[in-house]
Coordinates of N, CA and C in Angstrom, one line a residue:
A261 N -208.3 127.7 -43.9 CA -208.9 127.8 -42.7 C -210.2 126.3 -42.8
I262 N -210.2 125.9 -44.0 CA -211.1 124.6 -44.1 C -210.4 123.5 -43.9
N263 N -208.8 123.6 -44.4 CA -207.8 122.3 -43.8 C -207.8 122.3 -42.6
A264 N -207.9 123.4 -42.0 CA -207.3 123.6 -40.3 C -208.5 122.8 -39.7
C265 N -209.8 123.3 -40.0 CA -211.2 122.6 -39.3 C -210.7 121.1 -39.8
Q266 N -210.5 120.7 -41.2 CA -210.8 119.2 -41.4 C -209.5 118.5 -40.6
K267 N -208.7 119.0 -40.4 CA -207.1 118.4 -39.6 C -208.0 118.2 -37.8
A268 N -208.7 119.3 -37.9 CA -209.4 119.2 -36.2 C -210.4 118.6 -36.2
G269 N -210.7 118.1 -37.3 CA -212.1 116.9 -37.5 C -213.4 117.6 -37.1
H270 N -213.4 119.1 -37.5 CA -214.5 120.2 -37.0 C -215.1 119.9 -38.4
W271 N -215.9 118.9 -38.6 CA -216.8 118.7 -40.0 C -217.8 119.9 -39.9
Q272 N -218.2 120.6 -39.3 CA -219.5 121.3 -39.1 C -219.2 122.8 -39.6
S273 N -217.9 123.1 -39.2 CA -217.3 124.4 -39.2 C -216.3 124.5 -41.1
A274 N -216.3 123.3 -41.1 CA -215.9 122.8 -42.2 C -216.5 123.2 -43.3
L275 N -218.2 122.5 -43.2 CA -219.2 122.8 -43.9 C -219.2 123.8 -44.2
Q276 N -219.8 124.7 -43.0 CA -220.3 126.3 -43.4 C -219.1 127.2 -43.6
L277 N -217.6 127.2 -44.0 CA -216.9 127.6 -44.5 C -217.0 127.4 -46.4
L278 N -217.5 126.5 -46.5 CA -217.7 125.7 -47.8 C -219.0 126.5 -48.6
E279 N -220.2 126.6 -47.5 CA -221.1 127.1 -47.8 C -221.1 128.5 -47.9
A280 N -220.2 128.7 -47.4 CA -220.2 130.7 -47.3 C -219.3 130.9 -48.7
M281 N -218.9 130.3 -49.0 CA -217.2 130.5 -50.1 C -218.6 130.9 -51.1
D282 N -219.7 130.3 -51.3 CA -221.1 130.5 -52.4 C -221.4 131.7 -51.9
T283 N -221.7 132.5 -51.0 CA -222.2 133.7 -51.1 C -221.3 134.6 -51.0
V284 N -219.7 135.0 -51.3 CA -218.9 135.4 -51.2 C -218.6 135.3 -52.5
T285 N -219.3 134.5 -53.4 CA -218.7 134.1 -54.9 C -217.0 133.7 -55.2
V286 N -216.9 132.8 -54.3 CA -215.7 132.4 -54.4 C -215.9 130.5 -54.5
I287 N -215.1 130.5 -55.3 CA -215.3 129.2 -56.5 C -214.3 127.7 -55.4
P288 N -215.1 127.4 -54.9 CA -214.5 126.0 -54.2 C -213.6 125.1 -55.5
N289 N -212.6 124.5 -55.2 CA -212.0 123.2 -55.8 C -211.9 122.1 -55.2
V290 N -211.6 121.2 -55.9 CA -211.8 119.7 -55.6 C -211.0 119.7 -54.2
V291 N -209.6 120.1 -54.4 CA -208.8 120.1 -53.1 C -210.1 120.6 -51.8
T292 N -210.6 121.8 -51.8 CA -211.4 122.8 -51.1 C -212.6 121.3 -50.7
F293 N -213.1 120.3 -51.7 CA -214.0 119.4 -51.0 C -213.6 118.2 -50.7
N294 N -212.3 117.8 -50.9 CA -211.8 116.7 -50.2 C -211.5 117.2 -49.0
S295 N -211.2 118.8 -48.3 CA -211.0 118.5 -47.2 C -212.3 119.0 -46.5
V296 N -213.3 118.9 -46.8 CA -214.4 119.2 -46.5 C -215.0 117.3 -46.1
I297 N -214.8 116.7 -47.5 CA -215.2 114.9 -47.0 C -214.2 114.4 -46.1
S298 N -212.8 114.8 -45.9 CA -211.9 114.5 -44.8 C -212.3 114.5 -43.5
A299 N -212.9 115.9 -43.3 CA -213.6 116.3 -42.1 C -214.6 115.3 -41.7
C300 N -215.5 115.4 -42.6 CA -216.8 114.2 -42.8 C -216.5 113.3 -42.3
E301 N -215.5 112.5 -42.5 CA -214.5 111.0 -42.8 C -214.1 111.1 -40.7
I302 N -213.7 112.0 -40.7 CA -213.7 112.5 -39.0 C -214.6 112.1 -38.5
G303 N -215.3 113.1 -38.8 CA -217.0 113.0 -37.9 C -218.0 112.1 -38.0
E304 N -217.3 111.1 -38.9 CA -218.6 109.9 -39.2 C -219.7 110.1 -40.0
Q305 N -219.9 111.0 -41.2 CA -220.8 111.7 -41.6 C -221.0 111.5 -42.9
W306 N -221.0 109.8 -43.1 CA -220.7 109.4 -44.2 C -222.1 109.7 -45.2
E307 N -223.2 110.3 -44.8 CA -224.5 110.6 -45.6 C -223.6 112.3 -46.7
L308 N -223.3 113.1 -45.4 CA -222.9 114.5 -45.9 C -221.7 113.9 -46.8
A309 N -220.7 113.4 -46.8 CA -219.6 112.9 -47.5 C -220.2 112.4 -48.9
V310 N -221.2 111.2 -49.3 CA -221.5 111.3 -50.4 C -222.1 112.5 -51.1
H311 N -223.0 113.2 -50.0 CA -223.5 114.4 -50.7 C -222.6 115.6 -51.2
L312 N -221.4 115.5 -50.5 CA -220.5 116.4 -51.5 C -219.8 115.9 -52.8
L313 N -219.6 114.6 -52.5 CA -219.0 114.0 -53.8 C -220.1 114.6 -55.3
S314 N -221.3 114.2 -54.7 CA -222.3 114.4 -56.1 C -222.4 116.0 -55.9
M315 N -221.8 117.1 -54.9 CA -221.9 118.3 -55.5 C -221.0 118.5 -56.0
L316 N -219.7 118.1 -56.5 CA -218.8 118.5 -57.3 C -219.5 118.7 -58.7
T317 N -220.3 118.5 -59.2 CA -220.9 118.5 -60.0 C -221.1 120.0 -60.6
K318 N -222.3 120.6 -59.4 CA -222.7 121.6 -59.8 C -221.4 122.5 -59.5
F319 N -220.0 122.7 -59.6 CA -219.5 123.8 -59.4 C -218.6 123.3 -60.6
R320 N -218.9 122.2 -61.6 CA -218.0 121.9 -62.9 C -216.8 121.3 -62.6
L321 N -216.6 120.9 -61.3 CA -215.4 120.1 -60.8 C -215.4 118.3 -61.2
F322 N -214.4 118.2 -60.9 CA -214.6 116.3 -61.2 C -213.6 115.9 -59.9
A323 N -214.4 114.9 -59.1 CA -213.6 114.2 -58.1 C -212.1 113.2 -59.0
D324 N -211.4 113.3 -57.9 CA -210.3 112.6 -57.9 C -210.2 111.7 -57.6
E325 N -209.0 110.9 -57.1 CA -208.9 110.0 -56.5 C -209.1 109.7 -55.2
M326 N -208.2 110.8 -54.5 CA -208.6 111.3 -53.1 C -210.0 111.5 -52.6
S327 N -211.2 112.2 -53.6 CA -212.7 112.2 -53.5 C -213.1 110.8 -53.2
F328 N -213.3 110.2 -54.2 CA -213.8 108.9 -53.9 C -212.9 107.9 -52.9
N329 N -212.1 107.9 -53.0 CA -211.3 106.8 -51.5 C -211.7 107.6 -50.4
S330 N -212.0 109.1 -50.0 CA -212.4 109.4 -48.5 C -213.5 109.1 -48.4
V331 N -214.6 109.1 -49.3 CA -216.0 108.8 -49.4 C -216.1 107.6 -49.0
I332 N -215.6 106.6 -49.7 CA -215.4 105.1 -49.6 C -214.9 104.8 -47.8
S333 N -214.1 105.8 -47.8 CA -213.4 105.6 -46.2 C -214.4 105.6 -45.2
V334 N -215.0 106.7 -45.0 CA -216.0 107.0 -43.8 C -216.9 106.3 -44.5
C335 N -217.6 105.5 -45.2 CA -218.6 104.4 -45.8 C -218.6 103.5 -44.8
E336 N -217.3 103.0 -45.0 CA -216.1 102.1 -44.2 C -216.3 102.1 -42.8
R337 N -216.2 103.5 -42.3 CA -216.3 103.4 -40.9 C -217.5 103.2 -40.3
C338 N -218.3 103.8 -41.0 CA -219.5 104.1 -40.5 C -220.2 102.7 -40.9
C339 N -219.8 101.3 -41.0 CA -220.6 99.7 -41.7 C -221.5 100.4 -42.7
Q340 N -221.1 101.1 -43.4 CA -222.2 101.7 -44.8 C -221.8 100.7 -46.1
W341 N -221.4 99.2 -46.6 CA -221.2 98.9 -47.1 C -221.7 98.5 -48.8
Q342 N -223.3 99.7 -48.7 CA -224.0 99.6 -50.0 C -223.8 100.8 -50.3
A343 N -223.4 101.9 -49.5 CA -222.7 102.9 -50.0 C -221.4 102.9 -50.3
A344 N -220.7 102.6 -50.1 CA -219.4 102.3 -50.1 C -218.9 101.1 -51.6
M345 N -219.8 100.2 -51.8 CA -219.7 99.5 -53.5 C -220.5 100.8 -54.1
A346 N -221.8 101.6 -53.8 CA -222.3 102.4 -54.7 C -221.2 103.8 -55.0
V347 N -220.4 104.2 -54.3 CA -219.4 104.7 -54.5 C -218.5 104.3 -55.2
F348 N -217.6 102.9 -55.0 CA -217.0 102.4 -55.5 C -217.4 102.4 -57.4
A349 N -218.1 102.0 -57.4 CA -219.3 101.6 -58.8 C -219.2 103.1 -59.5
G350 N -219.4 104.0 -58.9 CA -219.2 105.6 -59.3 C -217.6 106.0 -59.5
L351 N -216.5 105.4 -58.6 CA -215.7 105.5 -59.4 C -215.2 105.0 -60.8
R352 N -215.4 103.8 -60.7 CA -215.3 102.8 -62.0 C -216.0 103.0 -63.1
K353 N -217.0 103.7 -62.8 CA -217.6 104.4 -64.1 C -217.0 106.4 -64.8
T354 N -215.8 106.5 -63.8 CA -214.9 107.7 -64.5 C -213.8 107.0 -65.0
Q355 N -212.8 108.2 -65.5 CA -211.4 107.8 -65.8 C -210.7 107.3 -65.1
L356 N -210.8 107.3 -64.0 CA -209.6 107.2 -62.7 C -209.9 105.4 -62.4
L357 N -209.0 105.5 -62.1 CA -208.6 103.7 -61.7 C -208.9 103.5 -60.0
P358 N -209.6 102.2 -60.0 CA -209.7 102.3 -58.1 C -208.1 101.6 -57.8
N359 N -207.3 102.1 -56.3 CA -206.3 101.7 -56.3 C -206.5 101.0 -54.6
L360 N -205.3 100.5 -54.5 CA -205.4 99.6 -53.2 C -206.2 100.3 -51.9
I361 N -206.1 101.8 -52.3 CA -207.0 102.1 -51.1 C -208.5 101.8 -51.2
S362 N -208.8 102.4 -52.7 CA -210.3 102.2 -53.1 C -210.7 100.6 -52.8
F363 N -210.1 99.8 -53.2 CA -210.2 98.0 -52.9 C -210.3 97.9 -51.6
N364 N -209.1 98.2 -50.6 CA -209.4 98.0 -49.2 C -210.2 98.7 -48.7
S365 N -210.7 99.6 -48.3 CA -211.7 100.2 -47.8 C -213.0 99.8 -48.3
T366 N -213.2 99.4 -49.7 CA -214.7 99.2 -50.1 C -214.8 97.3 -49.7
V367 N -213.7 97.1 -49.8 CA -213.6 95.1 -49.0 C -214.0 95.5 -47.7
S368 N -213.5 96.5 -46.6 CA -213.4 96.5 -45.5 C -214.7 96.4 -45.1
A369 N -215.6 98.1 -45.4 CA -217.0 98.0 -45.3 C -217.8 96.8 -45.7
C370 N -217.3 96.1 -46.4 CA -218.2 94.7 -46.8 C -217.8 93.4 -45.7
S371 N -216.9 93.6 -45.4 CA -216.1 92.4 -44.4 C -216.9 93.0 -43.1
K372 N -217.3 94.2 -42.8 CA -217.8 94.6 -41.5 C -219.1 94.2 -41.3
D373 N -219.7 93.9 -42.5 CA -221.2 94.1 -42.6 C -221.6 92.4 -42.7
T374 N -220.9 91.6 -42.6 CA -221.5 89.8 -43.5 C -221.3 90.0 -44.5
Q375 N -220.8 90.7 -45.6 CA -220.7 90.9 -46.9 C -219.3 89.9 -47.4
S376 N -219.0 89.1 -47.2 CA -218.0 88.0 -47.5 C -217.9 88.0 -48.6
S377 N -218.9 87.8 -49.8 CA -219.0 87.1 -51.0 C -218.9 88.6 -51.9
K378 N -219.3 89.4 -51.4 CA -219.1 90.9 -52.0 C -217.4 91.3 -52.0
A379 N -217.0 91.0 -50.9 CA -215.6 91.1 -49.9 C -214.4 90.5 -51.5
V380 N -214.8 88.8 -51.4 CA -214.4 88.2 -52.3 C -214.2 88.6 -53.8
A381 N -215.6 88.9 -54.4 CA -215.7 89.2 -55.5 C -214.6 90.7 -56.3
L382 N -214.4 91.6 -55.0 CA -213.5 92.8 -54.8 C -212.1 92.4 -55.0
I383 N -212.2 91.2 -54.0 CA -210.8 91.4 -54.2 C -210.0 90.2 -55.5
G384 N -211.0 89.1 -55.8 CA -210.7 88.4 -57.3 C -210.5 90.0 -58.4
S385 N -211.7 90.8 -58.5 CA -211.4 91.9 -59.6 C -210.1 92.6 -59.4
M386 N -209.5 92.8 -58.2 CA -208.3 93.4 -58.4 C -207.1 93.1 -59.4
K387 N -207.2 91.8 -59.3 CA -206.4 91.5 -60.3 C -206.5 91.7 -61.8
E388 N -208.1 91.8 -62.1 CA -208.6 92.2 -63.3 C -207.9 94.0 -63.4
Q389 N -207.8 94.7 -62.5 CA -207.6 95.9 -62.4 C -205.9 96.4 -61.9
R390 N -205.2 95.0 -62.2 CA -203.9 95.1 -61.9 C -203.5 96.3 -60.8
V391 N -204.3 95.6 -59.7 CA -203.9 96.4 -58.2 C -203.6 95.0 -57.2
R392 N -202.5 95.2 -57.2 CA -201.7 94.0 -56.2 C -202.4 94.4 -54.8
A393 N -202.8 93.1 -54.0 CA -203.4 92.8 -53.0 C -202.6 92.8 -51.6
D394 N -202.8 93.6 -50.7 CA -202.2 93.6 -49.3 C -202.7 93.0 -48.3
V395 N -202.2 93.1 -47.2 CA -203.3 92.3 -46.6 C -204.2 93.2 -45.4
V396 N -205.3 93.2 -45.6 CA -206.3 94.6 -44.6 C -206.2 93.9 -43.8

């Protein structure tokens, strides 16, 4: 059901279903959270997406690349370069490695808000991470 809400962009319904899981003692998994975060992206709810990413630990879950990339993407879509950079920094603190999507979304967020020096620095760090650049 959450996946259907995500595909339709009904972030409110997806969030309600996630909250309802807690009341009926159904434990969500990372895929559940990723679906709600993706619905937030469609609904341009960047603050909620960032909050949901932080909520994963409450359920003893670990965010995956999709979790981080979806949150960075919604921050980019909403022109929230600082939030995108913070989530990107959080990704780098995990055992996960930023990929092309992580870099592209963060670079785009910085570029949209005239943070070109940060975007250039990110592009430079792609080489260090052995991520092949493409055209953004």
